[in-house]
CSV table of C-alpha atoms in Angstrom, one decimal:
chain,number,residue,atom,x,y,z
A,17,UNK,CA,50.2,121.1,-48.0
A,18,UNK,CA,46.8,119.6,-47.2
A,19,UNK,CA,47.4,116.4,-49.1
A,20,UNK,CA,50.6,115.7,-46.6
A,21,UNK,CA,49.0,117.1,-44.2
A,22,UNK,CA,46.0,114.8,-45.4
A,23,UNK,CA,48.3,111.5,-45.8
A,24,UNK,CA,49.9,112.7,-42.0
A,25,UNK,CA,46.2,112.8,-40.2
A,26,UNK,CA,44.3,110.0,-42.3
A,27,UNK,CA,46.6,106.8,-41.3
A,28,UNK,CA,45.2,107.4,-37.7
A,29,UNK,CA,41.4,107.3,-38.9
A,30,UNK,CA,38.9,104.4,-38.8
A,31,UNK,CA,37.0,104.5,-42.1
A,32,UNK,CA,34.0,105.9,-40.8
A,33,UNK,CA,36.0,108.9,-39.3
A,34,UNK,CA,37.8,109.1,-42.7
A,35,UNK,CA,34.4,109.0,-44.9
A,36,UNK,CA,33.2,112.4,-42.5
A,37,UNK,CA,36.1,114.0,-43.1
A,38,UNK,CA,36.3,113.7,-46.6
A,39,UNK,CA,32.3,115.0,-46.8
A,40,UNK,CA,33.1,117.6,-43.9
A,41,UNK,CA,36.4,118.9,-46.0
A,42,UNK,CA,34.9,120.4,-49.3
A,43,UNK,CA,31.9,121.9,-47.6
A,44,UNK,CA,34.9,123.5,-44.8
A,45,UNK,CA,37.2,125.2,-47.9
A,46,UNK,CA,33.9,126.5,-49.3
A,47,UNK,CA,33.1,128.4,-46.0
A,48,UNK,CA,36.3,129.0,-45.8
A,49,UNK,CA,36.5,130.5,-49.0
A,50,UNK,CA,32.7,132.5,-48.4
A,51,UNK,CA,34.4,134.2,-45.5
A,52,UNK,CA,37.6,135.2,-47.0
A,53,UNK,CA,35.3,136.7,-50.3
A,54,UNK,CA,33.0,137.7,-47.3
A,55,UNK,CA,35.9,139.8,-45.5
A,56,UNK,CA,38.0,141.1,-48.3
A,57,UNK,CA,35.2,142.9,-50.8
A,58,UNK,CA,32.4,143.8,-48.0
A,59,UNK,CA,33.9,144.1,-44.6
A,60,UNK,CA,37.5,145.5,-45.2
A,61,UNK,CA,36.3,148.4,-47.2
A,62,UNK,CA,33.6,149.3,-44.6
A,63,UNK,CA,36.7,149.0,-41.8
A,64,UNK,CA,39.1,151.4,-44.0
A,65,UNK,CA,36.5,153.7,-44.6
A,66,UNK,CA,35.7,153.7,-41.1
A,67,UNK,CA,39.0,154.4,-39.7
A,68,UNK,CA,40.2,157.1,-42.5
A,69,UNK,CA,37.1,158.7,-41.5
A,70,UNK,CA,37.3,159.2,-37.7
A,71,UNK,CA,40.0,161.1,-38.3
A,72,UNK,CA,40.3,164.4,-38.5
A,73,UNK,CA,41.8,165.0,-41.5
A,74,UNK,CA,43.4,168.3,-41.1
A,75,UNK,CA,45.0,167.5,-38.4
A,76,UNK,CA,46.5,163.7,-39.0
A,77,UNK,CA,47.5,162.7,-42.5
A,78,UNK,CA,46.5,159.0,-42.6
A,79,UNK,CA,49.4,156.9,-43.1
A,80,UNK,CA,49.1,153.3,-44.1
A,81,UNK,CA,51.9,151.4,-45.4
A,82,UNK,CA,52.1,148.5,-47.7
A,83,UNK,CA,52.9,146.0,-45.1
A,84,UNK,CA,50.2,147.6,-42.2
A,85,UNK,CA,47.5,147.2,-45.2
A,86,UNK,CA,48.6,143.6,-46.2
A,87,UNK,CA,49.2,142.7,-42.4
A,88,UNK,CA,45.4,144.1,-41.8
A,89,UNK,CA,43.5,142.6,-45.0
A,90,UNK,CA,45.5,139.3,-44.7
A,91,UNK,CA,44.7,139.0,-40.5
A,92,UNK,CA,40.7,140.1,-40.9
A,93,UNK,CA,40.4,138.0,-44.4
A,94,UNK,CA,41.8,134.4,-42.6
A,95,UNK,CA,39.9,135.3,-39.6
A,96,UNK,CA,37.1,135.8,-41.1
A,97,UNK,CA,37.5,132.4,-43.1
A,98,UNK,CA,37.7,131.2,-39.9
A,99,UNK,CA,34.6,132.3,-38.4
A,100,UNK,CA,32.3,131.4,-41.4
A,101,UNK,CA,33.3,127.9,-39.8
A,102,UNK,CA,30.8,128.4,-37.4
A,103,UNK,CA,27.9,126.3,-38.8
A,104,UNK,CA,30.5,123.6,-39.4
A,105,UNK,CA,31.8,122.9,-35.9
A,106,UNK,CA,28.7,123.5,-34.4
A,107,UNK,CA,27.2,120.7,-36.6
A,108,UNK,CA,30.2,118.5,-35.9
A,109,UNK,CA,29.6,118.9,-32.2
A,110,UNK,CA,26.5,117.8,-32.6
A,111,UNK,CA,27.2,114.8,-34.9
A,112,UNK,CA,29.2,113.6,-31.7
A,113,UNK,CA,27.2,114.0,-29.4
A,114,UNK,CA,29.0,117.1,-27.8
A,115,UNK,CA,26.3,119.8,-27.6
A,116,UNK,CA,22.6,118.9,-28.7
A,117,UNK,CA,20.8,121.1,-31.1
A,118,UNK,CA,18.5,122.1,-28.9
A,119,UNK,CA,21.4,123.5,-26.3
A,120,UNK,CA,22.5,125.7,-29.4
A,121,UNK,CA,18.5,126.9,-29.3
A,122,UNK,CA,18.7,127.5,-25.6
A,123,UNK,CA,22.1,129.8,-25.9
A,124,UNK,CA,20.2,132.0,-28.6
A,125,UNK,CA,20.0,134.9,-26.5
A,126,UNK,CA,23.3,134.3,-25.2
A,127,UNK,CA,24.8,134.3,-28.8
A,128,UNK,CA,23.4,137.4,-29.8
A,129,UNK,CA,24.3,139.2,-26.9
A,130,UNK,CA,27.9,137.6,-27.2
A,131,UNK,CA,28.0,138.8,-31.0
A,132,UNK,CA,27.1,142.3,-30.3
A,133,UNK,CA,29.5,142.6,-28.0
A,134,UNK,CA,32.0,141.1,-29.8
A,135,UNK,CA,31.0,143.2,-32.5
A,136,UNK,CA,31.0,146.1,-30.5
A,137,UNK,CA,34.9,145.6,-29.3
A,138,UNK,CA,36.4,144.6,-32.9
A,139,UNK,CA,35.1,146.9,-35.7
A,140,UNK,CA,35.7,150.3,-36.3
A,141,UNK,CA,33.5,152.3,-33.6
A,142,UNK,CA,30.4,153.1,-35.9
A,143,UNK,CA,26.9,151.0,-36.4
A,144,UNK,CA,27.6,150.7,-39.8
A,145,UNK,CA,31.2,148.3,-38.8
A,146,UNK,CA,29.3,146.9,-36.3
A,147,UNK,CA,26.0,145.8,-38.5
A,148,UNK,CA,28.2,144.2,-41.1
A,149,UNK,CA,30.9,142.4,-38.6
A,150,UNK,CA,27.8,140.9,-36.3
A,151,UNK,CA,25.1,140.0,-39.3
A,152,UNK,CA,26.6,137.3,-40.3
A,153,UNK,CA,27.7,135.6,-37.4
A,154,UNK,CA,24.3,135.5,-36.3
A,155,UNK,CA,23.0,134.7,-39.7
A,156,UNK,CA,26.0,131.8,-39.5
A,157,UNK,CA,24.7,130.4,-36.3
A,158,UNK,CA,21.3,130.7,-36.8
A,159,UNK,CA,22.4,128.3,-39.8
A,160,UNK,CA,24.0,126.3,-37.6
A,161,UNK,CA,21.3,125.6,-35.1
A,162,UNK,CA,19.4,124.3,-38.4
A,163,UNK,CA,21.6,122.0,-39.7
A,164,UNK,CA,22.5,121.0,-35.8
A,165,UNK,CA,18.5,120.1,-36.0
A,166,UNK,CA,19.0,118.3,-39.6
A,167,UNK,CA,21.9,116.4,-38.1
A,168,UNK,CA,20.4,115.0,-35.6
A,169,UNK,CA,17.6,113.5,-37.3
């Protein structure tokens, strides 16, 4: 699929925009690939754990199908792929002259803040969730700001 889909995008490309791609694309599957690894041995069994646990377990017999699971693991694993794209995009913004590095600098506190929250709404509703779904997006854009900075020069 990517090499027709590769073939598809790369007849419209000047050769500069083809030679970033082709250095953007390996470093993109490996994040890719970091966030998925990221998501299915660290943060799924913190989730799991969290929601069996909130549950009062002699009260409500936790039912999970095989298709809930794989629906769940297979959602939060490509997600989570997705997000680990952050550095990335952020560095690709700033290759064209989109967003300088030091804007990303000045949204810092805005990106925490933004994390936590987001943190906040979309893991299981105990710190533990929430330390381990917002560490690395702030870990993965304070990486970004860096190579936004290493970009530019």
């Amino acid at each position: 699929i990517a090499k027709e889909l590769w073939g598809f995008v790369s007849a419209g490309l000047y050769q500069q925009e083809r030679r970033t791609v082709v250095a953007f694309a390996p470093i993109s599957f490996l994040l890719f690939v970091l966030g998925c690894v990221f998501g299915y041995f660290l943060l799924i069994p913190y989730a799991l754990y969290a929601m069996v646990t909130m549950m009062p377990l002699d009260k409500i017999a936790p039912v999970l199908g095989i298709a809930e699971y794989l629906g769940f693991v297979m959602t939060l694993t490509i997600l989570l792929g997705l997000v680990f794209q952050l550095p990335l995009v952020m560095v690709f913004l700033t290759k064209v002259g989109i967003v300088p590095s030091r804007r990303y600098r000045a949204w810092r506190k805005h990106a925490i803040l933004a994390t936590i929250v987001l943190a906040a709404v979309l893991s299981p509703p105990d710190l533990m969730s929430m330390a381990v779904f917002a560490l690395p997006m702030l870990i993965l854009y304070e990486i970004g700001v860096w190579c936004s900075v290493w970009a530019e020069a």
